[in-house]
Coordinates of N, CA, C and O and ligand atoms in Angstrom, one line a residue:
M1 N 102.0 96.3 62.2 CA 102.0 96.7 63.7 C 101.3 98.0 63.9 O 100.4 98.1 64.7
E2 N 101.6 99.0 63.1 CA 101.0 100.3 63.3 C 99.5 100.3 62.8 O 98.8 101.2 63.2
N3 N 99.1 99.3 62.1 CA 97.7 99.2 61.7 C 96.9 98.9 62.9 O 95.7 99.1 62.9
N4 N 97.5 98.4 64.0 CA 96.7 98.1 65.2 C 96.6 99.2 66.1 O 96.1 99.1 67.2
I5 N 97.1 100.4 65.7 CA 97.0 101.6 66.6 C 95.8 102.4 66.2 O 95.6 102.8 65.1
Q6 N 94.9 102.6 67.2 CA 93.7 103.3 67.0 C 93.9 104.9 67.0 O 93.3 105.6 66.2
E7 N 94.9 105.3 67.9 CA 95.1 106.7 68.1 C 96.4 106.9 68.6 O 96.9 106.2 69.5
I8 N 97.1 108.0 68.2 CA 98.4 108.3 68.8 C 98.1 109.3 69.9 O 97.5 110.4 69.6
L9 N 98.4 109.0 71.1 CA 98.1 109.8 72.3 C 99.2 110.9 72.5 O 98.9 112.0 72.8
I10 N 100.5 110.4 72.4 CA 101.6 111.3 72.6 C 102.6 111.1 71.5 O 103.1 110.0 71.3
T11 N 102.9 112.2 70.7 CA 103.8 112.0 69.6 C 105.2 112.1 70.0 O 105.5 112.4 71.1
E12 N 106.1 111.7 69.1 CA 107.5 111.7 69.3 C 108.0 113.1 69.8 O 108.8 113.3 70.6
E13 N 107.4 114.2 69.1 CA 107.8 115.5 69.4 C 107.4 115.9 70.8 O 108.1 116.6 71.5
Q14 N 106.2 115.5 71.2 CA 105.7 115.8 72.5 C 106.5 115.1 73.6 O 106.8 115.7 74.6
L15 N 106.9 113.9 73.3 CA 107.7 113.1 74.3 C 109.1 113.9 74.4 O 109.5 114.1 75.6
K16 N 109.7 114.2 73.3 CA 111.0 114.9 73.3 C 110.9 116.2 74.1 O 111.7 116.5 75.0
A17 N 109.9 117.0 73.9 CA 109.7 118.3 74.5 C 109.5 118.2 76.0 O 110.2 118.9 76.8
R18 N 108.7 117.2 76.4 CA 108.4 117.0 77.9 C 109.7 116.5 78.6 O 110.0 116.9 79.7
I19 N 110.4 115.6 77.9 CA 111.6 115.0 78.5 C 112.7 116.1 78.7 O 113.4 116.1 79.7
C20 N 112.7 117.1 77.8 CA 113.6 118.2 77.9 C 113.3 119.0 79.1 O 114.1 119.4 79.9
Q21 N 112.0 119.3 79.3 CA 111.5 120.1 80.4 C 111.8 119.4 81.7 O 112.4 120.0 82.7
L22 N 111.5 118.1 81.8 CA 111.8 117.3 83.0 C 113.3 117.3 83.3 O 113.8 117.4 84.4
G23 N 114.1 117.2 82.2 CA 115.5 117.2 82.3 C 116.1 118.5 83.0 O 117.0 118.4 83.8
E24 N 115.5 119.6 82.7 CA 115.9 120.9 83.3 C 115.6 120.8 84.8 O 116.4 121.3 85.6
I25 N 114.4 120.3 85.1 CA 114.0 120.3 86.5 C 114.9 119.3 87.3 O 115.4 119.6 88.4
L26 N 115.1 118.1 86.7 CA 115.9 117.1 87.4 C 117.4 117.5 87.5 O 118.1 117.2 88.5
T27 N 117.9 118.2 86.5 CA 119.3 118.7 86.5 C 119.4 119.7 87.7 O 120.4 119.6 88.4
R28 N 118.4 120.5 87.9 CA 118.4 121.5 89.0 C 118.3 120.7 90.3 O 119.1 120.9 91.3
D29 N 117.3 119.8 90.4 CA 117.1 119.1 91.7 C 118.2 118.2 92.1 O 118.4 117.9 93.3
Y30 N 119.0 117.7 91.2 CA 120.0 116.7 91.5 C 121.4 117.2 91.4 O 122.4 116.5 91.4
A31 N 121.6 118.6 91.2 CA 122.9 119.1 91.2 C 123.6 118.8 92.5 O 123.1 118.9 93.5
D32 N 124.9 118.3 92.4 CA 125.7 118.0 93.5 C 125.2 116.8 94.3 O 125.6 116.6 95.5
K33 N 124.3 116.0 93.8 CA 123.7 114.9 94.6 C 124.2 113.5 94.1 O 124.0 112.5 94.8
D34 N 124.9 113.5 93.0 CA 125.4 112.3 92.4 C 124.4 111.1 92.5 O 124.7 110.1 93.1
P35 N 123.2 111.3 92.0 CA 122.1 110.3 92.2 C 122.4 109.0 91.5 O 123.2 108.9 90.5
I36 N 121.8 108.0 92.0 CA 121.7 106.7 91.4 C 120.3 106.6 90.7 O 119.3 106.7 91.4
I37 N 120.3 106.4 89.4 CA 119.0 106.5 88.7 C 118.6 105.0 88.4 O 119.3 104.4 87.6
V38 N 117.5 104.6 89.0 CA 117.1 103.2 88.9 C 115.9 103.1 88.0 O 114.8 103.6 88.2
G39 N 116.1 102.4 86.9 CA 115.0 102.1 85.9 C 114.3 100.8 86.2 O 115.0 99.8 86.6
V40 N 113.0 100.8 86.0 CA 112.2 99.6 86.3 C 112.0 98.9 84.9 O 111.2 99.5 84.1
L41 N 112.6 97.8 84.7 CA 112.6 97.1 83.4 C 111.2 96.4 83.3 O 110.6 96.1 84.2
K42 N 110.8 96.1 82.0 CA 111.5 96.5 80.8 C 110.9 97.7 80.2 O 111.5 98.4 79.3
G43 N 109.7 98.1 80.6 CA 108.9 99.2 79.9 C 109.7 100.5 79.9 O 109.4 101.4 79.0
V44 N 110.6 100.7 80.8 CA 111.2 102.0 81.0 C 112.4 102.3 80.0 O 112.8 103.4 79.9
V45 N 112.8 101.3 79.2 CA 114.1 101.4 78.5 C 114.2 102.6 77.6 O 115.2 103.3 77.5
L46 N 113.1 102.9 76.8 CA 113.2 104.0 75.9 C 113.2 105.3 76.6 O 114.0 106.2 76.3
F47 N 112.3 105.4 77.6 CA 112.2 106.7 78.4 C 113.6 106.8 79.1 O 114.1 108.0 79.2
Y48 N 114.1 105.8 79.7 CA 115.3 105.9 80.5 C 116.5 106.4 79.6 O 117.2 107.4 80.0
A49 N 116.6 105.9 78.4 CA 117.7 106.3 77.5 C 117.6 107.7 77.1 O 118.6 108.4 77.1
D50 N 116.4 108.2 76.9 CA 116.2 109.6 76.5 C 116.3 110.5 77.7 O 116.9 111.6 77.6
M51 N 115.7 110.1 78.8 CA 115.7 110.9 80.0 C 117.1 111.2 80.6 O 117.4 112.3 81.0
I52 N 117.9 110.1 80.7 CA 119.2 110.2 81.4 C 120.1 111.2 80.6 O 120.9 111.9 81.3
R53 N 119.9 111.3 79.3 CA 120.7 112.2 78.6 C 120.4 113.7 78.8 O 121.1 114.6 78.5
Q54 N 119.2 113.9 79.4 CA 118.8 115.3 79.7 C 119.0 115.6 81.2 O 118.7 116.8 81.6
I55 N 119.5 114.7 82.0 CA 119.9 114.9 83.4 C 121.4 115.2 83.4 O 122.2 114.3 83.4
K56 N 121.7 116.5 83.4 CA 123.1 116.8 83.1 C 123.9 117.1 84.3 O 124.4 118.1 84.6
V57 N 123.9 116.0 85.2 CA 124.7 116.0 86.4 C 125.4 114.7 86.5 O 125.0 113.7 85.9
P58 N 126.5 114.6 87.2 CA 127.1 113.3 87.4 C 126.1 112.3 88.1 O 125.4 112.7 89.0
C59 N 126.0 111.1 87.6 CA 125.0 110.2 88.1 C 125.5 108.7 87.8 O 126.4 108.5 87.0
Q60 N 124.8 107.8 88.5 CA 125.1 106.4 88.2 C 123.8 105.7 87.7 O 122.7 106.2 88.1
M61 N 123.9 104.7 86.9 CA 122.7 104.0 86.4 C 122.6 102.6 87.0 O 123.6 101.9 87.3
D62 N 121.3 102.2 87.3 CA 121.1 100.9 87.8 C 119.7 100.5 87.3 O 118.9 101.3 86.9
F63 N 119.3 99.2 87.4 CA 118.0 98.7 87.0 C 117.5 97.6 87.9 O 118.3 96.9 88.5
M64 N 116.2 97.6 88.0 CA 115.6 96.4 88.6 C 114.5 95.9 87.7 O 113.9 96.6 86.9
W65 N 114.2 94.6 87.9 CA 113.1 94.0 87.1 C 112.2 93.3 88.1 O 112.7 92.5 88.9
I66 N 110.9 93.6 88.0 CA 110.0 93.0 88.9 C 108.9 92.3 88.1 O 108.7 92.7 86.9
S67 N 108.1 91.4 88.7 CA 106.9 91.0 88.0 C 105.9 90.5 89.1 O 106.3 90.3 90.2
S68 N 104.7 90.4 88.6 CA 103.7 90.0 89.6 C 103.8 88.5 89.8 O 104.2 87.7 89.0
Y69 N 103.6 88.1 91.1 CA 103.7 86.7 91.5 C 102.7 85.8 90.8 O 101.5 86.1 90.8
E70 N 103.3 84.8 90.1 CA 102.4 83.9 89.3 C 102.0 82.7 90.2 O 102.3 81.6 89.9
G71 N 101.2 83.0 91.2 CA 100.7 82.0 92.0 C 99.4 81.4 91.5 O 99.0 81.7 90.4
T72 N 98.7 80.7 92.4 CA 97.4 80.1 92.0 C 96.3 81.2 92.0 O 95.4 81.1 91.3
D73 N 96.5 82.1 92.9 CA 95.5 83.2 93.0 C 96.2 84.5 92.6 O 97.4 84.7 92.8
S74 N 95.5 85.4 92.0 CA 96.0 86.7 91.6 C 96.0 87.7 92.8 O 95.0 88.4 92.9
T75 N 97.0 87.7 93.6 CA 97.0 88.5 94.8 C 97.5 89.9 94.6 O 97.5 90.8 95.5
G76 N 98.1 90.2 93.4 CA 98.7 91.5 93.2 C 100.1 91.5 93.8 O 100.7 92.6 93.9
E77 N 100.6 90.4 94.3 CA 101.9 90.4 95.0 C 103.0 90.4 93.9 O 102.9 89.9 92.8
M78 N 104.1 91.1 94.3 CA 105.2 91.3 93.3 C 106.4 90.5 93.8 O 106.6 90.4 95.0
I79 N 107.3 90.2 92.8 CA 108.6 89.6 93.1 C 109.7 90.3 92.4 O 109.4 90.9 91.3
V80 N 110.9 90.3 93.0 CA 112.1 90.9 92.4 C 112.7 89.9 91.5 O 113.2 88.8 92.0
R81 N 112.7 90.1 90.2 CA 113.4 89.1 89.3 C 114.8 89.5 89.1 O 115.7 88.7 88.8
K82 N 115.1 90.8 89.2 CA 116.5 91.3 89.2 C 116.6 92.5 90.1 O 115.9 93.5 89.9
D83 N 117.5 92.4 91.0 CA 117.6 93.5 92.0 C 118.7 94.5 91.5 O 119.5 94.2 90.5
I84 N 118.7 95.7 92.0 CA 119.8 96.6 91.7 C 121.2 96.1 92.2 O 121.2 95.2 93.1
S85 N 122.2 96.5 91.6 CA 123.5 96.0 91.9 C 124.4 97.0 92.6 O 125.6 96.7 92.9
T86 N 123.9 98.2 92.9 CA 124.6 99.2 93.6 C 124.2 99.3 95.1 O 123.0 99.1 95.3
D87 N 125.1 99.6 95.9 CA 124.8 99.9 97.3 C 124.2 101.3 97.4 O 125.0 102.3 97.2
I88 N 123.0 101.4 97.7 CA 122.3 102.7 97.7 C 122.2 103.4 99.1 O 121.7 104.4 99.3
K89 N 122.7 102.7 100.1 CA 122.6 103.2 101.5 C 123.3 104.6 101.6 O 124.4 104.8 101.2
G90 N 122.5 105.6 102.1 CA 123.0 106.9 102.2 C 123.1 107.7 100.9 O 123.6 108.8 100.9
R91 N 122.6 107.1 99.8 CA 122.7 107.8 98.5 C 121.4 108.3 98.1 O 120.3 107.9 98.5
H92 N 121.4 109.3 97.1 CA 120.2 109.9 96.6 C 119.7 109.0 95.4 O 120.5 108.8 94.5
V93 N 118.5 108.5 95.5 CA 118.0 107.6 94.4 C 116.8 108.2 93.7 O 115.9 108.7 94.4
L94 N 116.8 108.1 92.4 CA 115.7 108.5 91.6 C 115.2 107.3 90.8 O 115.9 106.7 90.1
I95 N 113.9 106.9 91.0 CA 113.3 105.8 90.3 C 112.7 106.3 89.0 O 112.0 107.3 89.0
L96 N 113.0 105.7 87.8 CA 112.3 106.0 86.6 C 111.4 104.8 86.2 O 111.9 103.7 86.3
E97 N 110.2 105.1 85.9 CA 109.2 104.1 85.5 C 108.4 104.5 84.3 O 108.3 105.7 84.0
D98 N 107.8 103.6 83.6 CA 107.1 103.9 82.4 C 105.7 104.4 82.7 O 105.3 105.5 82.2
I99 N 105.0 103.7 83.6 CA 103.6 104.1 83.8 C 103.2 103.8 85.2 O 103.5 102.7 85.8
Y100 N 102.4 104.7 85.9 CA 101.9 104.5 87.2 C 100.4 104.2 87.0 O 99.6 105.1 86.7
D101 N 100.0 103.0 87.2 CA 98.7 102.5 86.8 C 97.9 102.2 88.1 O 97.5 103.1 88.8
T102 N 97.8 100.9 88.5 CA 97.1 100.6 89.7 C 97.9 101.1 90.9 O 97.3 101.4 92.0
G103 N 99.2 101.1 90.7 CA 100.1 101.6 91.8 C 100.8 100.4 92.5 O 101.8 100.7 93.3
N104 N 100.5 99.2 92.2 CA 101.1 98.0 92.8 C 102.7 98.0 92.6 O 103.4 97.9 93.5
S105 N 103.1 98.2 91.3 CA 104.5 98.1 91.0 C 105.3 99.1 91.7 O 106.3 98.8 92.4
L106 N 105.0 100.4 91.5 CA 105.8 101.5 92.1 C 105.8 101.4 93.6 O 106.8 101.7 94.2
T107 N 104.7 101.1 94.2 CA 104.6 101.0 95.7 C 105.6 99.9 96.1 O 106.3 100.1 97.1
F108 N 105.6 98.8 95.4 CA 106.5 97.7 95.8 C 108.0 98.1 95.6 O 108.8 97.9 96.5
V109 N 108.3 98.7 94.5 CA 109.7 99.2 94.2 C 110.1 100.2 95.3 O 111.2 100.1 95.8
Q110 N 109.2 101.1 95.6 CA 109.5 102.1 96.6 C 109.9 101.5 97.9 O 110.9 101.8 98.6
Q111 N 109.0 100.5 98.4 CA 109.3 99.9 99.7 C 110.6 99.1 99.6 O 111.3 99.1 100.6
H112 N 110.8 98.4 98.5 CA 112.0 97.6 98.4 C 113.2 98.4 98.5 O 114.2 98.1 99.2
L113 N 113.2 99.6 97.8 CA 114.4 100.4 97.8 C 114.6 101.2 99.1 O 115.7 101.4 99.6
L114 N 113.4 101.6 99.7 CA 113.5 102.3 101.0 C 114.2 101.4 102.1 O 114.9 101.8 103.0
S115 N 114.0 100.1 102.0 CA 114.5 99.1 103.0 C 116.1 99.1 102.9 O 116.7 98.6 103.8
K116 N 116.6 99.6 101.8 CA 118.1 99.7 101.6 C 118.6 101.0 102.1 O 119.8 101.3 101.9
E117 N 117.8 101.8 102.8 CA 118.2 103.1 103.5 C 118.9 104.1 102.6 O 120.0 104.6 102.9
P118 N 118.3 104.5 101.5 CA 118.9 105.6 100.7 C 118.7 106.9 101.5 O 117.9 107.1 102.4
A119 N 119.6 107.9 101.1 CA 119.4 109.3 101.7 C 118.1 109.9 101.3 O 117.5 110.6 102.1
S120 N 117.7 109.7 100.0 CA 116.4 110.2 99.6 C 116.0 109.3 98.4 O 116.8 108.6 97.8
L121 N 114.7 109.2 98.2 CA 114.1 108.4 97.2 C 113.0 109.1 96.5 O 112.0 109.5 97.2
K122 N 113.1 109.4 95.2 CA 112.0 110.1 94.5 C 111.7 109.3 93.3 O 112.4 108.4 92.8
I123 N 110.5 109.6 92.8 CA 109.9 108.8 91.6 C 109.6 109.7 90.5 O 108.9 110.7 90.7
C124 N 110.0 109.3 89.3 CA 109.7 110.0 88.1 C 109.0 109.0 87.1 O 109.7 108.0 86.7
T125 N 107.8 109.2 86.8 CA 107.1 108.3 85.9 C 106.7 109.1 84.6 O 106.3 110.2 84.7
L126 N 106.9 108.4 83.5 CA 106.6 109.1 82.2 C 105.1 109.3 82.1 O 104.6 110.4 81.8
L127 N 104.3 108.2 82.5 CA 102.9 108.3 82.3 C 102.2 108.1 83.7 O 102.7 107.3 84.5
D128 N 101.1 108.7 83.9 CA 100.3 108.5 85.1 C 98.8 108.3 84.6 O 98.3 109.1 83.8
K129 N 98.2 107.2 85.1 CA 96.8 106.9 84.8 C 96.0 106.9 86.1 O 95.7 105.8 86.6
P130 N 95.7 108.1 86.6 CA 95.1 108.1 87.9 C 93.8 107.4 88.1 O 93.4 107.0 89.2
S131 N 93.0 107.3 87.0 CA 91.7 106.7 87.0 C 91.8 105.2 87.4 O 90.8 104.6 87.8
R132 N 93.0 104.6 87.3 CA 93.1 103.2 87.6 C 93.6 102.9 89.0 O 93.8 101.7 89.4
R133 N 93.9 103.9 89.8 CA 94.6 103.7 91.1 C 93.8 102.8 92.0 O 92.5 102.9 92.1
K134 N 94.4 101.8 92.6 CA 93.8 100.9 93.5 C 93.5 101.6 94.9 O 94.3 102.4 95.3
P135 N 92.3 101.3 95.5 CA 92.1 102.0 96.8 C 93.2 101.6 97.8 O 93.7 100.5 97.8
G136 N 93.6 102.6 98.6 CA 94.6 102.3 99.6 C 96.0 102.7 99.1 O 96.9 102.7 99.9
I137 N 96.2 102.9 97.8 CA 97.5 103.3 97.3 C 97.7 104.8 97.6 O 96.9 105.6 97.1
T138 N 98.7 105.2 98.3 CA 98.9 106.6 98.7 C 100.1 107.2 98.0 O 100.2 108.5 98.1
L139 N 100.9 106.5 97.3 CA 102.1 107.0 96.7 C 101.8 108.1 95.7 O 100.9 108.0 94.9
Q140 N 102.6 109.2 95.8 CA 102.5 110.3 94.8 C 103.8 110.4 94.1 O 104.8 110.7 94.7
P141 N 103.8 110.2 92.8 CA 105.1 110.4 92.1 C 105.6 111.8 92.2 O 104.8 112.8 92.2
D142 N 106.9 112.0 92.3 CA 107.4 113.4 92.4 C 107.5 114.1 91.1 O 107.4 115.3 91.0
Y143 N 107.6 113.4 90.0 CA 107.7 114.0 88.7 C 106.9 113.1 87.7 O 107.0 111.9 87.7
V144 N 106.0 113.8 86.9 CA 105.1 113.0 86.0 C 105.3 113.7 84.6 O 105.2 114.9 84.5
G145 N 105.4 112.8 83.6 CA 105.5 113.3 82.2 C 104.2 113.7 81.7 O 104.0 114.9 81.4
F146 N 103.3 112.8 81.6 CA 101.9 113.0 81.1 C 100.9 112.2 81.9 O 101.2 111.1 82.2
E147 N 99.7 112.8 82.0 CA 98.6 112.1 82.5 C 97.9 111.5 81.3 O 97.7 112.1 80.3
V148 N 97.5 110.2 81.4 CA 96.8 109.5 80.3 C 95.4 109.1 80.8 O 95.2 108.7 81.9
P149 N 94.5 109.0 79.8 CA 93.1 108.5 80.2 C 93.1 107.0 80.4 O 94.1 106.3 80.2
N150 N 92.0 106.5 80.8 CA 91.9 105.1 81.2 C 91.7 104.2 79.9 O 90.7 103.8 79.5
A151 N 92.9 104.0 79.2 CA 92.9 103.2 78.0 C 94.2 102.5 78.0 O 95.2 102.9 78.7
F152 N 94.3 101.3 77.4 CA 95.6 100.5 77.4 C 96.5 101.1 76.3 O 96.1 101.2 75.2
V153 N 97.6 101.6 76.8 CA 98.5 102.3 75.9 C 99.8 101.4 75.6 O 100.2 100.6 76.4
V154 N 100.3 101.6 74.4 CA 101.5 100.9 74.0 C 102.5 101.8 73.3 O 102.1 102.9 72.9
G155 N 103.7 101.3 73.1 CA 104.7 102.1 72.4 C 105.7 102.8 73.3 O 105.4 103.0 74.5
Y156 N 106.8 103.3 72.8 CA 107.8 104.0 73.6 C 108.2 103.2 74.8 O 108.2 103.7 75.9
G157 N 108.3 101.9 74.6 CA 108.7 101.0 75.7 C 107.6 100.1 76.3 O 107.8 99.0 76.8
L158 N 106.3 100.7 76.2 CA 105.2 99.9 76.7 C 104.7 98.9 75.8 O 104.6 99.1 74.6
D159 N 104.3 97.7 76.3 CA 104.0 96.6 75.5 C 102.6 96.1 75.7 O 101.9 96.4 76.7
Y160 N 102.1 95.3 74.7 CA 101.0 94.4 74.9 C 101.5 93.0 74.4 O 102.0 92.9 73.3
N161 N 101.6 92.1 75.4 CA 102.2 90.7 75.1 C 103.6 90.9 74.5 O 103.9 90.2 73.5
E162 N 104.4 91.8 75.0 CA 105.8 92.0 74.6 C 105.9 92.6 73.3 O 107.1 92.8 72.8
H163 N 104.9 93.0 72.6 CA 105.0 93.7 71.3 C 104.7 95.2 71.5 O 104.3 95.6 72.5
Y164 N 105.0 95.9 70.4 CA 104.8 97.3 70.3 C 105.8 98.2 71.1 O 105.7 99.5 71.0
R165 N 106.7 97.6 71.8 CA 107.6 98.5 72.6 C 108.4 99.4 71.7 O 108.9 100.5 72.2
N166 N 108.7 99.0 70.5 CA 109.6 99.8 69.6 C 108.9 100.9 68.8 O 109.5 101.6 68.0
L167 N 107.6 101.1 69.0 CA 106.9 102.3 68.4 C 107.5 103.5 69.0 O 107.7 103.6 70.2
P168 N 107.8 104.6 68.2 CA 108.4 105.8 68.8 C 107.5 106.7 69.5 O 107.9 107.7 70.0
Y169 N 106.2 106.4 69.5 CA 105.2 107.3 70.2 C 104.3 106.4 71.1 O 104.5 105.2 71.1
V170 N 103.5 107.0 71.9 CA 102.5 106.3 72.8 C 101.2 106.3 72.1 O 100.7 107.4 71.8
G171 N 100.6 105.2 71.9 CA 99.3 105.1 71.2 C 98.4 104.1 72.0 O 98.8 103.4 72.9
V172 N 97.1 104.2 71.5 CA 96.1 103.3 72.1 C 95.9 102.2 71.1 O 95.7 102.4 69.8
L173 N 95.8 101.0 71.6 CA 95.6 99.8 70.7 C 94.1 99.7 70.3 O 93.2 100.0 71.1
K174 N 93.9 99.2 69.0 CA 92.5 98.9 68.6 C 92.0 97.7 69.4 O 92.8 96.8 69.6
P175 N 90.7 97.7 69.8 CA 90.2 96.6 70.5 C 90.5 95.2 69.8 O 90.8 94.2 70.5
E176 N 90.4 95.2 68.5 CA 90.6 93.9 67.8 C 92.0 93.4 67.9 O 92.2 92.2 67.7
A177 N 92.9 94.3 68.3 CA 94.3 93.8 68.4 C 94.5 93.0 69.7 O 95.6 92.4 69.9
Y178 N 93.6 93.0 70.6 CA 93.6 92.2 71.8 C 93.3 90.7 71.6 O 93.5 89.9 72.4
N179 N 92.7 90.5 70.4 CA 92.2 89.1 70.2 C 93.1 88.3 69.2 O 94.0 88.9 68.6
Ligands
LIG201 P1 100.8 99.1 88.1 O1 99.4 98.6 87.8 O2 100.8 100.5 88.5 O3 101.4 98.2 89.1 O4 101.6 99.0 86.7 C1 102.2 97.8 86.4 C2 102.9 97.8 85.1 O5 101.9 97.4 84.2 C3 103.5 99.0 84.6 O6 104.8 99.3 85.1 C4 103.5 98.8 83.1 O7 104.7 98.1 82.8 C5 102.3 97.9 83.0 N1 101.1 98.7 82.5 C6 100.2 99.3 83.2 N2 99.3 100.0 82.4 C7 99.8 99.7 81.1 C8 99.3 100.2 79.8 O8 98.3 100.9 79.6 N3 100.0 99.7 78.8 C9 101.1 98.9 78.9 N4 101.6 98.5 80.1 C10 100.9 98.9 81.2
LIG202 MG1 106.8 99.0 84.1

């Protein structure tokens, strides 16, 4: 598996250090807010587990799972495969996501959760790949772990064909691993 990694972009130590920093900021920003922290499955699981332990305030956990609509044409449309199970009306909500790429997923999740009328809704993404943003996407994440270049990355929850999620770092796949 690790033979297919061309380059380690973000090491375990760098992930840990940045998540600690974000934890201090989020602990401050969410003091006395009892937030509901919504993870977007499945890519977020490793980040979620590490991040939530650094947010040292009372909070609740929830998850949603979305995927792009598998229709006859590739419209970029998303569907909810699993919705959150908490009533978020009037509550402070923080979305955790693995990567902000074209922007389709987070824009969809944001609109979906806003329709449930939370008191506030903010977004924390571990990775941001600004070079890939689709024209017309205006969402700005409130908290970003790392900006990454325009390369397909795997590890620390991120997959290629459902593999590589268990790597402890974020790396770039060798081109031959796509075939
Ligand atoms: P979007 O393009 O911003 O909608 O991102 C959609 C989803 O694609 C993300 O939540 C990730 O799960 C996945 N994704 C985007 N870029 C990468 C990547 O470089 N590696 C692995 N998964 C990615
Ligand atoms: Mg994702």
